[in-house]
PDB file of C-alpha atoms in Angstrom:
ATOM      1  CA  MET A  95     -18.433  10.903   9.976  1.00  0.00           C
ATOM      2  CA  GLN A  96     -16.116   8.012  10.786  1.00  0.00           C
ATOM      3  CA  THR A  97     -15.256   6.665  14.213  1.00  0.00           C
ATOM      4  CA  ASP A  98     -11.663   5.919  13.206  1.00  0.00           C
ATOM      5  CA  GLY A  99     -10.501   9.484  13.847  1.00  0.00           C
ATOM      6  CA  ARG A 100     -10.879  10.647  10.249  1.00  0.00           C
ATOM      7  CA  SER A 101     -13.068  13.551   9.318  1.00  0.00           C
ATOM      8  CA  GLU A 102     -14.281  12.416   5.929  1.00  0.00           C
ATOM      9  CA  SER A 103     -17.654  12.069   4.295  1.00  0.00           C
ATOM     10  CA  PRO A 104     -18.831   8.685   2.991  1.00  0.00           C
ATOM     11  CA  ALA A 105     -17.924   9.854  -0.530  1.00  0.00           C
ATOM     12  CA  GLU A 106     -14.441  10.890   0.572  1.00  0.00           C
ATOM     13  CA  ARG A 107     -13.966   7.559   2.329  1.00  0.00           C
ATOM     14  CA  ALA A 108     -15.077   5.667  -0.793  1.00  0.00           C
ATOM     15  CA  ASP A 109     -12.630   7.703  -2.894  1.00  0.00           C
ATOM     16  CA  ARG A 110      -9.776   6.999  -0.442  1.00  0.00           C
ATOM     17  CA  ASN A 111     -10.647   3.281  -0.292  1.00  0.00           C
ATOM     18  CA  TRP A 112     -10.809   3.104  -4.095  1.00  0.00           C
ATOM     19  CA  ASN A 113      -7.389   4.728  -4.425  1.00  0.00           C
ATOM     20  CA  GLU A 114      -5.896   2.314  -1.874  1.00  0.00           C
ATOM     21  CA  LEU A 115      -7.458  -0.621  -3.708  1.00  0.00           C
ATOM     22  CA  LEU A 116      -6.005   0.567  -7.027  1.00  0.00           C
ATOM     23  CA  GLN A 117      -2.526   0.699  -5.486  1.00  0.00           C
ATOM     24  CA  GLU A 118      -2.917  -2.895  -4.274  1.00  0.00           C
ATOM     25  CA  LEU A 119      -4.139  -3.999  -7.699  1.00  0.00           C
ATOM     26  CA  ARG A 120      -1.111  -2.379  -9.349  1.00  0.00           C
ATOM     27  CA  VAL A 121       1.226  -4.440  -7.181  1.00  0.00           C
ATOM     28  CA  MET A 122      -0.677  -7.650  -7.920  1.00  0.00           C
ATOM     29  CA  GLN A 123      -0.941  -6.893 -11.627  1.00  0.00           C
ATOM     30  CA  THR A 124       2.810  -6.544 -12.010  1.00  0.00           C
ATOM     31  CA  GLY A 125       3.431  -9.922 -10.392  1.00  0.00           C
ATOM     32  CA  VAL A 126       0.744 -11.631 -12.446  1.00  0.00           C
ATOM     33  CA  GLN A 127       2.030 -10.088 -15.670  1.00  0.00           C
ATOM     34  CA  ILE A 128       5.556 -11.311 -15.005  1.00  0.00           C
ATOM     35  CA  LEU A 129       4.373 -14.798 -14.060  1.00  0.00           C
ATOM     36  CA  THR A 130       2.002 -15.028 -17.020  1.00  0.00           C
ATOM     37  CA  GLY A 131       4.717 -13.811 -19.391  1.00  0.00           C
ATOM     38  CA  PHE A 132       7.063 -16.449 -18.022  1.00  0.00           C
ATOM     39  CA  LEU A 133       4.453 -19.151 -18.556  1.00  0.00           C
ATOM     40  CA  LEU A 134       3.648 -18.012 -22.084  1.00  0.00           C
ATOM     41  CA  THR A 135       7.279 -18.244 -23.165  1.00  0.00           C
ATOM     42  CA  LEU A 136       7.795 -21.826 -21.983  1.00  0.00           C
ATOM     43  CA  PRO A 137       6.406 -23.648 -25.048  1.00  0.00           C
ATOM     44  CA  PHE A 138       8.962 -21.837 -27.195  1.00  0.00           C
ATOM     45  CA  GLN A 139      11.902 -23.177 -25.192  1.00  0.00           C
ATOM     46  CA  SER A 140      13.802 -26.159 -26.573  1.00  0.00           C
ATOM     47  CA  GLY A 141      13.241 -28.367 -23.530  1.00  0.00           C
ATOM     48  CA  PHE A 142       9.451 -27.944 -23.505  1.00  0.00           C
ATOM     49  CA  ALA A 143       8.995 -30.975 -25.766  1.00  0.00           C
ATOM     50  CA  ASP A 144      10.643 -33.112 -23.066  1.00  0.00           C
ATOM     51  CA  LEU A 145       7.860 -32.481 -20.534  1.00  0.00           C
ATOM     52  CA  ASP A 146       5.802 -35.519 -19.592  1.00  0.00           C
ATOM     53  CA  ASP A 147       1.989 -35.589 -19.635  1.00  0.00           C
ATOM     54  CA  TYR A 148       1.685 -34.508 -15.980  1.00  0.00           C
ATOM     55  CA  GLN A 149       3.986 -31.528 -16.527  1.00  0.00           C
ATOM     56  CA  ARG A 150       2.181 -30.484 -19.714  1.00  0.00           C
ATOM     57  CA  THR A 151      -1.195 -30.739 -17.990  1.00  0.00           C
ATOM     58  CA  LEU A 152       0.059 -28.749 -14.989  1.00  0.00           C
ATOM     59  CA  TYR A 153       1.493 -26.167 -17.371  1.00  0.00           C
ATOM     60  CA  LEU A 154      -1.808 -25.767 -19.250  1.00  0.00           C
ATOM     61  CA  ILE A 155      -3.727 -25.477 -15.978  1.00  0.00           C
ATOM     62  CA  LEU A 156      -1.273 -22.774 -14.917  1.00  0.00           C
ATOM     63  CA  VAL A 157      -1.762 -20.818 -18.142  1.00  0.00           C
ATOM     64  CA  VAL A 158      -5.539 -20.873 -17.730  1.00  0.00           C
ATOM     65  CA  THR A 159      -5.256 -19.967 -14.043  1.00  0.00           C
ATOM     66  CA  ALA A 160      -2.872 -17.094 -14.823  1.00  0.00           C
ATOM     67  CA  VAL A 161      -5.297 -15.757 -17.427  1.00  0.00           C
ATOM     68  CA  ILE A 162      -8.140 -16.018 -14.906  1.00  0.00           C
ATOM     69  CA  ALA A 163      -6.006 -14.197 -12.319  1.00  0.00           C
ATOM     70  CA  THR A 164      -5.342 -11.435 -14.819  1.00  0.00           C
ATOM     71  CA  ALA A 165      -9.041 -11.171 -15.663  1.00  0.00           C
ATOM     72  CA  VAL A 166     -10.088 -10.950 -12.017  1.00  0.00           C
ATOM     73  CA  ILE A 167      -7.369  -8.413 -11.188  1.00  0.00           C
ATOM     74  CA  VAL A 168      -8.467  -6.159 -14.053  1.00  0.00           C
ATOM     75  CA  ALA A 169     -12.201  -6.639 -13.323  1.00  0.00           C
ATOM     76  CA  PRO A 170     -12.476  -3.825 -10.726  1.00  0.00           C
ATOM     77  CA  VAL A 171     -11.248  -1.346 -13.327  1.00  0.00           C
ATOM     78  CA  SER A 172     -13.811  -2.638 -15.817  1.00  0.00           C
ATOM     79  CA  VAL A 173     -16.566  -2.348 -13.198  1.00  0.00           C
ATOM     80  CA  HIS A 174     -15.460   1.189 -12.402  1.00  0.00           C
ATOM     81  CA  ARG A 175     -15.551   2.131 -16.090  1.00  0.00           C
ATOM     82  CA  ALA A 176     -19.030   0.619 -16.515  1.00  0.00           C
ATOM     83  CA  LEU A 177     -20.407   2.424 -13.447  1.00  0.00           C
ATOM     84  CA  PHE A 178     -18.428   5.665 -13.737  1.00  0.00           C
ATOM     85  CA  ARG A 179     -20.455   8.740 -12.720  1.00  0.00           C
ATOM     86  CA  LYS A 180     -23.391   6.644 -11.546  1.00  0.00           C
ATOM     87  CA  GLN A 181     -22.912   7.642  -7.867  1.00  0.00           C
ATOM     88  CA  MET A 182     -22.087   4.024  -6.988  1.00  0.00           C
ATOM     89  CA  LYS A 183     -18.507   4.437  -5.698  1.00  0.00           C
ATOM     90  CA  SER A 184     -19.245   2.616  -2.429  1.00  0.00           C
ATOM     91  CA  ASN A 185     -20.663  -0.356  -4.354  1.00  0.00           C
ATOM     92  CA  ILE A 186     -17.710  -0.291  -6.741  1.00  0.00           C
ATOM     93  CA  VAL A 187     -15.264  -0.337  -3.819  1.00  0.00           C
ATOM     94  CA  THR A 188     -17.108  -3.233  -2.167  1.00  0.00           C
ATOM     95  CA  LEU A 189     -17.132  -5.282  -5.378  1.00  0.00           C
ATOM     96  CA  GLY A 190     -13.507  -4.334  -6.035  1.00  0.00           C
ATOM     97  CA  ASP A 191     -12.592  -5.622  -2.594  1.00  0.00           C
ATOM     98  CA  ILE A 192     -14.335  -8.945  -3.242  1.00  0.00           C
ATOM     99  CA  LEU A 193     -12.693  -9.312  -6.658  1.00  0.00           C
ATOM    100  CA  THR A 194      -9.277  -8.477  -5.206  1.00  0.00           C
ATOM    101  CA  ARG A 195      -9.678 -11.161  -2.543  1.00  0.00           C
ATOM    102  CA  ILE A 196     -10.636 -13.676  -5.235  1.00  0.00           C
ATOM    103  CA  ALA A 197      -7.658 -12.565  -7.334  1.00  0.00           C
ATOM    104  CA  LEU A 198      -5.319 -13.165  -4.392  1.00  0.00           C
ATOM    105  CA  GLY A 199      -6.653 -16.717  -4.100  1.00  0.00           C
ATOM    106  CA  VAL A 200      -6.204 -17.388  -7.807  1.00  0.00           C
ATOM    107  CA  LEU A 201      -2.747 -15.796  -7.745  1.00  0.00           C
ATOM    108  CA  ALA A 202      -1.809 -18.090  -4.843  1.00  0.00           C
ATOM    109  CA  LEU A 203      -2.776 -21.068  -6.995  1.00  0.00           C
ATOM    110  CA  VAL A 204      -0.686 -19.823  -9.927  1.00  0.00           C
ATOM    111  CA  MET A 205       2.340 -19.220  -7.706  1.00  0.00           C
ATOM    112  CA  THR A 206       1.928 -22.625  -6.073  1.00  0.00           C
ATOM    113  CA  GLY A 207       1.583 -24.372  -9.411  1.00  0.00           C
ATOM    114  CA  ALA A 208       4.536 -22.536 -10.938  1.00  0.00           C
ATOM    115  CA  ALA A 209       6.766 -23.614  -8.053  1.00  0.00           C
ATOM    116  CA  MET A 210       5.452 -27.171  -8.424  1.00  0.00           C
ATOM    117  CA  LEU A 211       6.190 -27.225 -12.136  1.00  0.00           C
ATOM    118  CA  VAL A 212       9.708 -25.827 -11.821  1.00  0.00           C
ATOM    119  CA  PHE A 213      10.671 -28.231  -9.026  1.00  0.00           C
ATOM    120  CA  ASP A 214       9.019 -31.145 -10.826  1.00  0.00           C
ATOM    121  CA  VAL A 215      11.079 -30.469 -13.961  1.00  0.00           C
ATOM    122  CA  VAL A 216      14.362 -29.680 -12.209  1.00  0.00           C
ATOM    123  CA  VAL A 217      14.365 -32.065  -9.239  1.00  0.00           C
ATOM    124  CA  GLY A 218      11.444 -34.483  -9.365  1.00  0.00           C
ATOM    125  CA  ARG A 219       7.744 -35.088  -8.893  1.00  0.00           C
ATOM    126  CA  THR A 220       7.811 -35.613  -5.122  1.00  0.00           C
ATOM    127  CA  GLU A 221       9.882 -32.499  -4.568  1.00  0.00           C
ATOM    128  CA  GLY A 222       7.525 -30.515  -6.785  1.00  0.00           C
ATOM    129  CA  ILE A 223       4.511 -31.583  -4.767  1.00  0.00           C
ATOM    130  CA  VAL A 224       6.277 -30.863  -1.462  1.00  0.00           C
ATOM    131  CA  VAL A 225       7.412 -27.406  -2.603  1.00  0.00           C
ATOM    132  CA  GLY A 226       3.953 -26.625  -3.967  1.00  0.00           C
ATOM    133  CA  ALA A 227       2.373 -27.578  -0.646  1.00  0.00           C
ATOM    134  CA  CYS A 228       4.932 -25.477   1.252  1.00  0.00           C
ATOM    135  CA  VAL A 229       4.343 -22.449  -0.983  1.00  0.00           C
ATOM    136  CA  LEU A 230       0.584 -22.754  -0.508  1.00  0.00           C
ATOM    137  CA  VAL A 231       0.985 -22.983   3.278  1.00  0.00           C
ATOM    138  CA  VAL A 232       3.303 -19.954   3.389  1.00  0.00           C
ATOM    139  CA  LEU A 233       0.916 -17.916   1.240  1.00  0.00           C
ATOM    140  CA  ALA A 234      -2.029 -18.938   3.414  1.00  0.00           C
ATOM    141  CA  ILE A 235      -0.139 -17.858   6.519  1.00  0.00           C
ATOM    142  CA  VAL A 236       1.041 -14.471   5.233  1.00  0.00           C
ATOM    143  CA  TRP A 237      -2.044 -13.607   3.156  1.00  0.00           C
ATOM    144  CA  VAL A 238      -4.815 -15.021   5.371  1.00  0.00           C
ATOM    145  CA  VAL A 239      -3.718 -16.024   8.866  1.00  0.00           C
ATOM    146  CA  LEU A 240      -1.553 -12.983   9.711  1.00  0.00           C
ATOM    147  CA  PRO A 241      -4.073 -10.375   8.526  1.00  0.00           C
ATOM    148  CA  GLU A 242      -6.887 -12.198  10.307  1.00  0.00           C
ATOM    149  CA  THR A 243      -4.815 -12.321  13.504  1.00  0.00           C
ATOM    150  CA  LEU A 244      -4.191  -8.582  13.281  1.00  0.00           C
ATOM    151  CA  ARG A 245      -7.854  -7.914  12.554  1.00  0.00           C
ATOM    152  CA  ARG A 246      -8.945  -9.811  15.649  1.00  0.00           C
ATOM    153  CA  ARG A 247      -6.414  -7.977  17.823  1.00  0.00           C
ATOM    154  CA  GLY A 248      -7.445  -4.588  16.425  1.00  0.00           C
TER     155      GLY A 248
END
């Protein structure tokens, strides 16, 4: 039994953790789908031809990164399907946790790059770099520093 006040077996805990992880993945997946969809429509816009080499390269890097983010976010479901009914739920949850953490990192890069690209096109290169750096710092604070601070206090 657990020492956190819950009366659940290891199997029940793994099931609960898996369900919580799936809820988190659903939130991430929606954001990634919207961002990826946005990126995939850009080449079909009239102003896309006006992008310079830096902007086109950044755009292509963002498309690849968004696809990687999508792949990593969906990976826990694929792992679960492959190992379904193999009595490996605890292992699946552990791997799902690792993949979700990786997906958050990749998603942070996509969000940072998207902000960079938009500001680069609309305002200028320097502003794009500054905004990208600011977005990355904010994401690092709210996704890494704050949870780690809470974990250490807990």
